[in-house]
Short mmCIF file of C-alpha atoms and ligand atoms in Angstrom, two decimals:
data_model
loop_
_atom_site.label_atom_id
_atom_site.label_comp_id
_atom_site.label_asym_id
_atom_site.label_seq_id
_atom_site.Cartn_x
_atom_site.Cartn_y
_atom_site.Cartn_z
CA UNK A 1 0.00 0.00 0.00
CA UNK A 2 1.22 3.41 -0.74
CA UNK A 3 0.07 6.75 0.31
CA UNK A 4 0.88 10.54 -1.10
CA UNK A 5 1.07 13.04 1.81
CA UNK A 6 0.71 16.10 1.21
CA UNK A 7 2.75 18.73 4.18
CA UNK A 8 4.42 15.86 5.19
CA UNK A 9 7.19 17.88 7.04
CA UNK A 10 4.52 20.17 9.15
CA UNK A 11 3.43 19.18 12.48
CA UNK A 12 0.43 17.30 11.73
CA UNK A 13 1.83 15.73 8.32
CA UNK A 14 5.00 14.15 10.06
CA UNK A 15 3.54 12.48 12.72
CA UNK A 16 0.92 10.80 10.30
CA UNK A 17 3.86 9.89 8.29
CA UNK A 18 5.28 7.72 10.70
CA UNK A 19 2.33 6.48 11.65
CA UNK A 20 1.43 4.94 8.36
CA UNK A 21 4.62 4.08 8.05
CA UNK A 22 4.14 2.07 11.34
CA UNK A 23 1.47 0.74 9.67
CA UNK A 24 3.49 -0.83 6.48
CA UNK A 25 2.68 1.47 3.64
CA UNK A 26 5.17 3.78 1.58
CA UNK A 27 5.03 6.62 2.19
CA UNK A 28 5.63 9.54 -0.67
CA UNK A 29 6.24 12.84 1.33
CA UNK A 30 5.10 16.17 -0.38
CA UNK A 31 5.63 19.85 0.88
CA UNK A 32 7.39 22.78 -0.42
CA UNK A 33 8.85 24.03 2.77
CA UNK A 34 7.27 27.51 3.32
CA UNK A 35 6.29 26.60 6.92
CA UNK A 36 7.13 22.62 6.91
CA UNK A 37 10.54 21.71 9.23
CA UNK A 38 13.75 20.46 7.45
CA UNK A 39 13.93 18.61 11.31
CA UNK A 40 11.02 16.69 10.89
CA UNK A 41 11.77 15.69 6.90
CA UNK A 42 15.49 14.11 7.99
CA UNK A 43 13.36 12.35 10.72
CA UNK A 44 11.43 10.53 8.24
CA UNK A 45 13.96 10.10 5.87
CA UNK A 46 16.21 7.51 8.21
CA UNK A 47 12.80 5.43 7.43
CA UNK A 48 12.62 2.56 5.00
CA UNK A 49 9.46 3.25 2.88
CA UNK A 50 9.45 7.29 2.59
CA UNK A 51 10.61 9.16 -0.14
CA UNK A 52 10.58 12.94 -0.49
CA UNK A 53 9.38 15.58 -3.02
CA UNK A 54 9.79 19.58 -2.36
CA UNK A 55 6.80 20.85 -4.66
CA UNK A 56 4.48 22.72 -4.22
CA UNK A 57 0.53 21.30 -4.32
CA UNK A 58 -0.73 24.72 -5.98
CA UNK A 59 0.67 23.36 -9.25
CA UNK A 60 -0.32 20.06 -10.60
CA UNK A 61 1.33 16.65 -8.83
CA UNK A 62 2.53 13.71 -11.38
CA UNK A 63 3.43 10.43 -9.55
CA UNK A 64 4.69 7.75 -11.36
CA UNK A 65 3.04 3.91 -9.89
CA UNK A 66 0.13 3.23 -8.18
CA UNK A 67 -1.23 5.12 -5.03
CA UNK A 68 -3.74 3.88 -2.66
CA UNK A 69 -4.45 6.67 -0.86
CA UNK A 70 -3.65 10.59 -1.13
CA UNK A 71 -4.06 13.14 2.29
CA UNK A 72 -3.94 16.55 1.71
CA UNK A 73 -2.41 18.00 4.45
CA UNK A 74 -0.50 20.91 3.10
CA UNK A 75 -1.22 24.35 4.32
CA UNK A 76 -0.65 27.36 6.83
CA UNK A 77 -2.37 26.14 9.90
CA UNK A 78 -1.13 28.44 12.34
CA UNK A 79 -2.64 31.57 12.65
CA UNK A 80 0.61 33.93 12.36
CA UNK A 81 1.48 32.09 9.08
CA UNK A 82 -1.55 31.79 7.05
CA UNK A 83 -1.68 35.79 7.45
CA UNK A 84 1.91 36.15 6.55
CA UNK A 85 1.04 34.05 3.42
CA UNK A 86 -2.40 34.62 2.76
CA UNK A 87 -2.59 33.75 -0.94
CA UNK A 88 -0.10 30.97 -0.66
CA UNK A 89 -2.70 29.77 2.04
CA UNK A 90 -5.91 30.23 -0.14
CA UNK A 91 -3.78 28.93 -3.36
CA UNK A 92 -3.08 25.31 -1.52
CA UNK A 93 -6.51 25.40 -0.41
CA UNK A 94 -8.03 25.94 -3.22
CA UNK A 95 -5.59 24.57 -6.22
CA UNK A 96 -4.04 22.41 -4.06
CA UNK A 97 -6.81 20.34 -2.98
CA UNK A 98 -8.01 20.27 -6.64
CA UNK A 99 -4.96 19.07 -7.95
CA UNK A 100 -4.87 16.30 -5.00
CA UNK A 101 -8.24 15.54 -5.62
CA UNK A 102 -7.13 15.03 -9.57
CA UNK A 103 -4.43 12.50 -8.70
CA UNK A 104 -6.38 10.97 -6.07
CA UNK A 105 -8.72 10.33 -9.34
CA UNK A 106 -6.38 9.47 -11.30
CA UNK A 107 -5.08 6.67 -9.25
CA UNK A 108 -8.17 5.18 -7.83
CA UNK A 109 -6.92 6.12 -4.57
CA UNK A 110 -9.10 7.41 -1.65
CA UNK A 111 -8.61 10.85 -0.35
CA UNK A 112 -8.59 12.66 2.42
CA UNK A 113 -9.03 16.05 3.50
CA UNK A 114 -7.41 18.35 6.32
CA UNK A 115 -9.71 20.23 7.04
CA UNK A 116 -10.53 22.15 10.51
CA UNK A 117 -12.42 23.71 13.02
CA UNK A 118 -12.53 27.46 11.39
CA UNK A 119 -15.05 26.90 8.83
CA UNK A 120 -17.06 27.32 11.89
CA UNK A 121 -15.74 30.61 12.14
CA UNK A 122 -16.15 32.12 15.23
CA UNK A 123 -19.22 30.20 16.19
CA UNK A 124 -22.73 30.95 17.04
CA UNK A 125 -23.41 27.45 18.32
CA UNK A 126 -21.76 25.67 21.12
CA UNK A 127 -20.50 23.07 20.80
CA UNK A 128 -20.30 22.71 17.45
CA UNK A 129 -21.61 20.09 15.71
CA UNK A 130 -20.67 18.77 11.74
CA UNK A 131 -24.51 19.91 10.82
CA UNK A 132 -23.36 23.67 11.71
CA UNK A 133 -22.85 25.63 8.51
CA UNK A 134 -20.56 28.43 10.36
CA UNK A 135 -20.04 32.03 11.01
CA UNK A 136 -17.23 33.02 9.08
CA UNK A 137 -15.88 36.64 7.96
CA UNK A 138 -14.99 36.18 4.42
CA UNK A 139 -12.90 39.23 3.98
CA UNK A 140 -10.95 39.13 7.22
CA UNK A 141 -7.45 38.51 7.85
CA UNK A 142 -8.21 34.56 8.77
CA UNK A 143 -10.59 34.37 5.89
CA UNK A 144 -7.80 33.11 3.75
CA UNK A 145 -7.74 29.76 6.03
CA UNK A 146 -11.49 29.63 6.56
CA UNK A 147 -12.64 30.05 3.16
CA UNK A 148 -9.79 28.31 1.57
CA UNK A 149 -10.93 25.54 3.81
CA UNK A 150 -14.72 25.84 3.05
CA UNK A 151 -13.80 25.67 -0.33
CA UNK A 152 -11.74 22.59 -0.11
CA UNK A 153 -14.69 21.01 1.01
CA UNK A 154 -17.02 22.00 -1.38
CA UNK A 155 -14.30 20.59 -3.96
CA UNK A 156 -13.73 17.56 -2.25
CA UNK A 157 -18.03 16.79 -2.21
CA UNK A 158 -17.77 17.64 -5.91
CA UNK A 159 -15.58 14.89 -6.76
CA UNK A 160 -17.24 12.19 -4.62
CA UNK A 161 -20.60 12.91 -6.28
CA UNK A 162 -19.48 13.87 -9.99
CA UNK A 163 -16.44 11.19 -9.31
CA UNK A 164 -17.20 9.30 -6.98
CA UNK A 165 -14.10 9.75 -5.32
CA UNK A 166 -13.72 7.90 -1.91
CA UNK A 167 -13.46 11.02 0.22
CA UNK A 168 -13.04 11.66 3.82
CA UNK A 169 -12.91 14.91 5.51
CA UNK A 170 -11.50 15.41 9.00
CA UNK A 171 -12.43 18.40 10.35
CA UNK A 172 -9.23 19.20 12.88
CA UNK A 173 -9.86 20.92 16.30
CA UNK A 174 -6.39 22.98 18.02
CA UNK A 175 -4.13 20.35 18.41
CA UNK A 176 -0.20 20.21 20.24
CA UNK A 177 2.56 18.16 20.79
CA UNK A 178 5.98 17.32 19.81
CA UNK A 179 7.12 18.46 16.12
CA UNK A 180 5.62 21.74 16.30
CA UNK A 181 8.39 24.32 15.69
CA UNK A 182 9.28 26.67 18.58
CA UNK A 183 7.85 29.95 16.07
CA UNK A 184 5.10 28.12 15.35
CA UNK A 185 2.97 31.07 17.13
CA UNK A 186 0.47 28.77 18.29
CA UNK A 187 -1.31 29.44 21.72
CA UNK A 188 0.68 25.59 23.41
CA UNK A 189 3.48 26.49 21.36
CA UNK A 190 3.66 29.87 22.52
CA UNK A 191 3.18 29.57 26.34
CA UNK A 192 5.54 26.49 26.42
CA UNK A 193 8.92 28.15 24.71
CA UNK A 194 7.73 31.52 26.93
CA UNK A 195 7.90 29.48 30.11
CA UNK A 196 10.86 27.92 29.33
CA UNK A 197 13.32 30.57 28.92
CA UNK A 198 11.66 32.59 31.47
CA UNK A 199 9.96 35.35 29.09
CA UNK A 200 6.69 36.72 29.84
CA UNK A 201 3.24 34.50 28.40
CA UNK A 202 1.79 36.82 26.12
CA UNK A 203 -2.05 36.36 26.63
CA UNK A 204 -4.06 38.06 23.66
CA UNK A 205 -7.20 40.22 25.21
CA UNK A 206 -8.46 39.05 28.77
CA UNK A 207 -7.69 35.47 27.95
CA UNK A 208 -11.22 34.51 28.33
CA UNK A 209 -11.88 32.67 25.00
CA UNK A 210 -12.26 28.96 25.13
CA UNK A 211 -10.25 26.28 23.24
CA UNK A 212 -10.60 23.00 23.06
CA UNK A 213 -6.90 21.30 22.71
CA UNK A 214 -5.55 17.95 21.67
CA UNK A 215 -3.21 16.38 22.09
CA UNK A 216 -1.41 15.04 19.01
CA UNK A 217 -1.25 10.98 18.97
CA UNK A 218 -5.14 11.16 19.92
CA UNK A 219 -5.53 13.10 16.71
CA UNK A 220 -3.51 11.20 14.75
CA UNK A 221 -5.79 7.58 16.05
CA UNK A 222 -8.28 9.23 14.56
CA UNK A 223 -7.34 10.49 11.69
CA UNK A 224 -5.72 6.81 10.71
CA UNK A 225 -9.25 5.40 11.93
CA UNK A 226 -11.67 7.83 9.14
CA UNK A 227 -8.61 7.37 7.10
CA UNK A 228 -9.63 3.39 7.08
CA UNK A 229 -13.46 3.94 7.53
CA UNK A 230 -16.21 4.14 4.72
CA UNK A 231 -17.65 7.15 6.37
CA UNK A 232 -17.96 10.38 3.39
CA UNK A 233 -18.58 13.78 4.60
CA UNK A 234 -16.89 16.13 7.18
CA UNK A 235 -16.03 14.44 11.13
CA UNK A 236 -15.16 16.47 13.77
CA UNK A 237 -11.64 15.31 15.50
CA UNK A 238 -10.62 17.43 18.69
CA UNK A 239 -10.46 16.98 22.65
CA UNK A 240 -14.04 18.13 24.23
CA UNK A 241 -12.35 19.49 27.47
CA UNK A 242 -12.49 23.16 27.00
CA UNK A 243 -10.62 25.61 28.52
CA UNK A 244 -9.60 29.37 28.73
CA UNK A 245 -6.30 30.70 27.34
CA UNK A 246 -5.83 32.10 30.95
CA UNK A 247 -6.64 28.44 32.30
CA UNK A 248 -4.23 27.18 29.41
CA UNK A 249 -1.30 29.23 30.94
CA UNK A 250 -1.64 28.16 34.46
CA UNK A 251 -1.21 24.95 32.91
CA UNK A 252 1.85 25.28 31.29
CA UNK A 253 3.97 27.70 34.04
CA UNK A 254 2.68 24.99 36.44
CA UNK A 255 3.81 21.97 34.27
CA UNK A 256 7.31 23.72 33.19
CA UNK A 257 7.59 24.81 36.67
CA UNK A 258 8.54 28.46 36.16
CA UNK A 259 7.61 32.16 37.31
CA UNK A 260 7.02 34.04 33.94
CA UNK A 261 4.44 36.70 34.29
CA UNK A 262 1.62 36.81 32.18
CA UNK A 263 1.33 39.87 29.97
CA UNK A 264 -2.05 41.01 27.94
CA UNK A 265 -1.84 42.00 24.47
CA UNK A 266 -4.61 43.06 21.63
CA UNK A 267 -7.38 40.27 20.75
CA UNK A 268 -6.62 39.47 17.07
CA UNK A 269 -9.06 40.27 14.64
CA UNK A 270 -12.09 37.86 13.97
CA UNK A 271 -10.07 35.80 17.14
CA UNK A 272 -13.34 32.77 17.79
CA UNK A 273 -14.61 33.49 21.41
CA UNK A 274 -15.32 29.97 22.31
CA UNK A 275 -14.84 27.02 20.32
CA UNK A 276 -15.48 23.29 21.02
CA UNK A 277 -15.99 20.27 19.30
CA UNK A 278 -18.90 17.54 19.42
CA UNK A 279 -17.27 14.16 18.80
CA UNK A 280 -20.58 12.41 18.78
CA UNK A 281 -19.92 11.60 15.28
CA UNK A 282 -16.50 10.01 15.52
CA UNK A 283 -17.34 8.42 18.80
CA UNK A 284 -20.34 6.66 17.00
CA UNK A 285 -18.50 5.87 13.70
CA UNK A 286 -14.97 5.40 14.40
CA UNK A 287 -14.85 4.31 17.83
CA UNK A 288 -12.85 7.18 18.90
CA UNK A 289 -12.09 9.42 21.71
CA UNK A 290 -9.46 11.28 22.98
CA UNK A 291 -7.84 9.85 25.88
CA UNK A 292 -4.74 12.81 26.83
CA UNK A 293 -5.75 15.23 29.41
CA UNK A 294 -4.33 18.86 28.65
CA UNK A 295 -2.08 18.84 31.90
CA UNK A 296 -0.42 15.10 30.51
CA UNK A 297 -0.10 16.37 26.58
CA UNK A 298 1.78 19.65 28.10
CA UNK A 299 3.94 17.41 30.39
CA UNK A 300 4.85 15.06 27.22
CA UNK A 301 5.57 18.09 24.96
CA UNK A 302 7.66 19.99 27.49
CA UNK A 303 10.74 18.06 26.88
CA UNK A 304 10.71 18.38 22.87
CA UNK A 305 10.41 22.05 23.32
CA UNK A 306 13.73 22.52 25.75
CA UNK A 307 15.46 19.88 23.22
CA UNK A 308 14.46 22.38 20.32
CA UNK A 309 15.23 24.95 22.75
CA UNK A 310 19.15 24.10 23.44
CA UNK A 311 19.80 23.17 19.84
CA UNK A 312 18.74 26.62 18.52
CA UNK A 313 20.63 28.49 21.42
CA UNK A 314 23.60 26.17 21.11
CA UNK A 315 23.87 27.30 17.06
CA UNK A 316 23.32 30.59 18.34
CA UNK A 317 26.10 30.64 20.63
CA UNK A 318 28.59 29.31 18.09
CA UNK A 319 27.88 31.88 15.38
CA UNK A 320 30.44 34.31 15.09
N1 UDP B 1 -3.29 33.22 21.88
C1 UDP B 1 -2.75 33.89 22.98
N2 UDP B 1 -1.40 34.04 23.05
C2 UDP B 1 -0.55 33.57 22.10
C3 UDP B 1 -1.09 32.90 20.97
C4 UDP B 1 -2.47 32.75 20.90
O1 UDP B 1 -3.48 34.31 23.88
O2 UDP B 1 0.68 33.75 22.25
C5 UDP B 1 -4.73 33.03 21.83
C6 UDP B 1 -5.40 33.41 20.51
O3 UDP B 1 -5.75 34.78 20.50
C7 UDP B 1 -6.59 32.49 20.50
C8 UDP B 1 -6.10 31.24 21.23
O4 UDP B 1 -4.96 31.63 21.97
O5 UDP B 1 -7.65 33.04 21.24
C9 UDP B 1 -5.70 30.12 20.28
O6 UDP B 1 -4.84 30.66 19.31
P1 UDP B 1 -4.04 29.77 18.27
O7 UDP B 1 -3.22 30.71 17.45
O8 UDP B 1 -3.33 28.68 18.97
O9 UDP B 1 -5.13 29.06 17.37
P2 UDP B 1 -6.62 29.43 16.86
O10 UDP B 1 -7.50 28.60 17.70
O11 UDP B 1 -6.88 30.88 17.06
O12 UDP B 1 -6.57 29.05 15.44
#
C-alpha cells in the first residue's frame, strides 16, 4: 500500500507519516517548505518506505506507480502564518486540494481532506456540531484559512458525487505536541517556549476565549481510523475538554515549573470566542475518543520544546 502526503514535514503531516509508516505502507512525502521543518523531513527520511518531493501542491502533482491513498495536508495552519502568506494559504486550499483531488482520481486512490475547526468561524453554536454551517468573515485577515478551507470542502463533495471519489474529511480541532516548531505562534506552542526561557506569556485580550486542545497521537488515532473507515462527509476530531487561554497558561507555568508573568496583548481580529468540538460523530463511527488530558499532553511536549530549545541556542552561541 502506498500513500501521497501532502505537508508531510509540518506538524500534523510528520507524525501521520510515521504512523502509516508504522502501519506498512510507503510513504511519498510532499511539501514545499514555506512553513514545513527540514527537522522533521530528515526524521522521516532515516525510514525505509518514505521518499521525499519539495513541490508545491498549488501546481499540478505527477506520480509515477500506483497510489492507494492521497491526504492533503499541506497548508498554513497556524494563525501567524496563514496571514503572513495569505494567498499561498488560499492557493493550496483551493488549487491544491483540486490538484490532489485530480491524482487521487487518477489513481483510484481514496482521499482525504485536512480540514478544521474554522469553517465554523467564530461560532454561534456551542458546541459545534458537523450539521453547523458556520459564522465566518470572508474578507478578514483569517478568511484566507477559513474560506480556503470551506472551499476545499465544497471541492472535495464535488468529486465524490461527480467522481465518486472515496473522500473523507477530518475536520481538525487545536491540536499540540511534539514536532511543532518553537515559532510556530500557536497558543501551546507559545506559552511552552515563553515558560521555558523565562519570558513573559503573552495572553491576547483578557484570555477569556475557550479552546478546546488535543493532544497530538489522539488526533492522529483518529485520523488513521476515518482514514480506514467508509464514512464520506466532514467528522469532527478534537479533545471536548475546553478551557480558557488564561486556564491554558496556568497549565503550562505549572507543568514547566517556572515564574514568567503573564502579559495582555490586543485580541486578534475575527479571534473565535469559544470554540469546542462535538465528537458524537466520531465516537459513534470510528470508535474514537481522545484519551490525553491537557495537563499530561503539556507534560509530554515539554521536553521536545527545551530539546528544540538548546539546539537553537547552542547554534546561536557558536555563530560568530
Ligand atoms: N493566543 C494567545 N497568546 C498567544 C497565541 C495565541 O493568547 O501567544 C490566543 C489566541 O488569541 C486564541 C487562542 O490563543 O484566542 C488560540 O490561538 P491559536 O493561534 O493557537 O489558534 P486558533 O484557535 O486561534 O486558530
Amino acid at each position: 500500500m502506498r500513500i501521497v502526503l501532502t505537508g508531510a514535514a509540518g506538524f500534523l503531516g510528520s507524525h501521520l507519516a510515521s504512523r502509516f509508516l508504522d502501519e506498512g505502507f510507503e510513504v511519498v512525502g510532499v511539501d514545499n517548505m514555506i512553513t514545513g521543518s527540514p527537522e522533521n523531513v530528515a526524521r522521516l527520511q532515516e525510514r525505509d518506505g518514505f521518499s521525499f518531493r519539495r513541490h508545491d501542491v498549488s501546481t499540478p502533482l505527477y506520480v509515477e506507480g500506483s497510489v492507494d491513498g492521497v491526504l492533503h495536508f499541506a497548508s498554513a495552519a497556524s494563525p501567524v502564518d496563514y496571514i503572513e502568506f495569505p494567498i499561498q494559504t488560499l492557493k493550496v486550499g483551493s488549487l491544491g486540494t483540486h490538484n490532489t483531488l485530480g491524482l487521487a482520481r487518477a489513481k483510484g486512490a481514496r482521499y482525504i481532506l485536512a480540514s478544521t475547526s474554522e469553517v465554523y468561524g467564530d461560532p454561534e453554536v456551542h458546541p459545534q456540531r458537523e450539521d453547523y454551517w458556520g459564522h465566518v468573515n470572508p474578507i478578514g485577515p483569517r478568511g484566507v484559512y477559513d474560506e480556503a478551507k470551506r472551499f476545499a470542502e465544497a471541492i472535495t463533495m464535488a468529486y465524490y458525487r461527480v467522481h465518486g471519489v472515496r473522500v473523507r474529511i477530518a475536520r481538525i480541532f487545536n491540536t499540540y505536541g511534539e514536532h511543532m516548531r518553537p515559532s510556530d505562534g500557536r497558543v501551546v506552542s507559545n506559552f511552552i517556549v515563553q515558560a521555558i526561557r523565562g519570558e513573559p506569556l503573552t495572553v491576547y485580550g483578557a484570555g477569556q476565549q475557550t479552546r478546546s486542545f488535543c493532544y497530538v497521537s489522539d488526533l492522529i488515532e483518529g485520523l488513521f481510523r476515518l482514514y480506514s473507515s467508509e464514512h464520506v462527509g466532514p467528522v469532527n476530531l478534537g479533545n471536548p475538554n475546553e478551557f480558557t487561554v488564561l486556564e491554558l497558561a496556568q497549565i503550562v507555568l505549572g507543568e514547566v515549573g517556572s515564574r514568567s508573568e503573564i502579559i495582555y496583548g490586543p485580541l486578534p481580529t475575527d479571534d473565535p470566542k469559544v470554540r469546542q468540538p462535538d465528537i458524537s460523530r466520531a465516537r459513534e463511527l470510528l470508535g474514537w475518543e481522545p484519551r490525553v488530558e491537557l495537563r499530561d499532553g503539556v507534560r509530554r511536549t515539554i521536553p521536545y520544546f527545551r530539546r528544540r530549545i538548546e539546539t537553537m541556542d547552542a547554534r546561536a552561541r557558536s555563530l560568530p
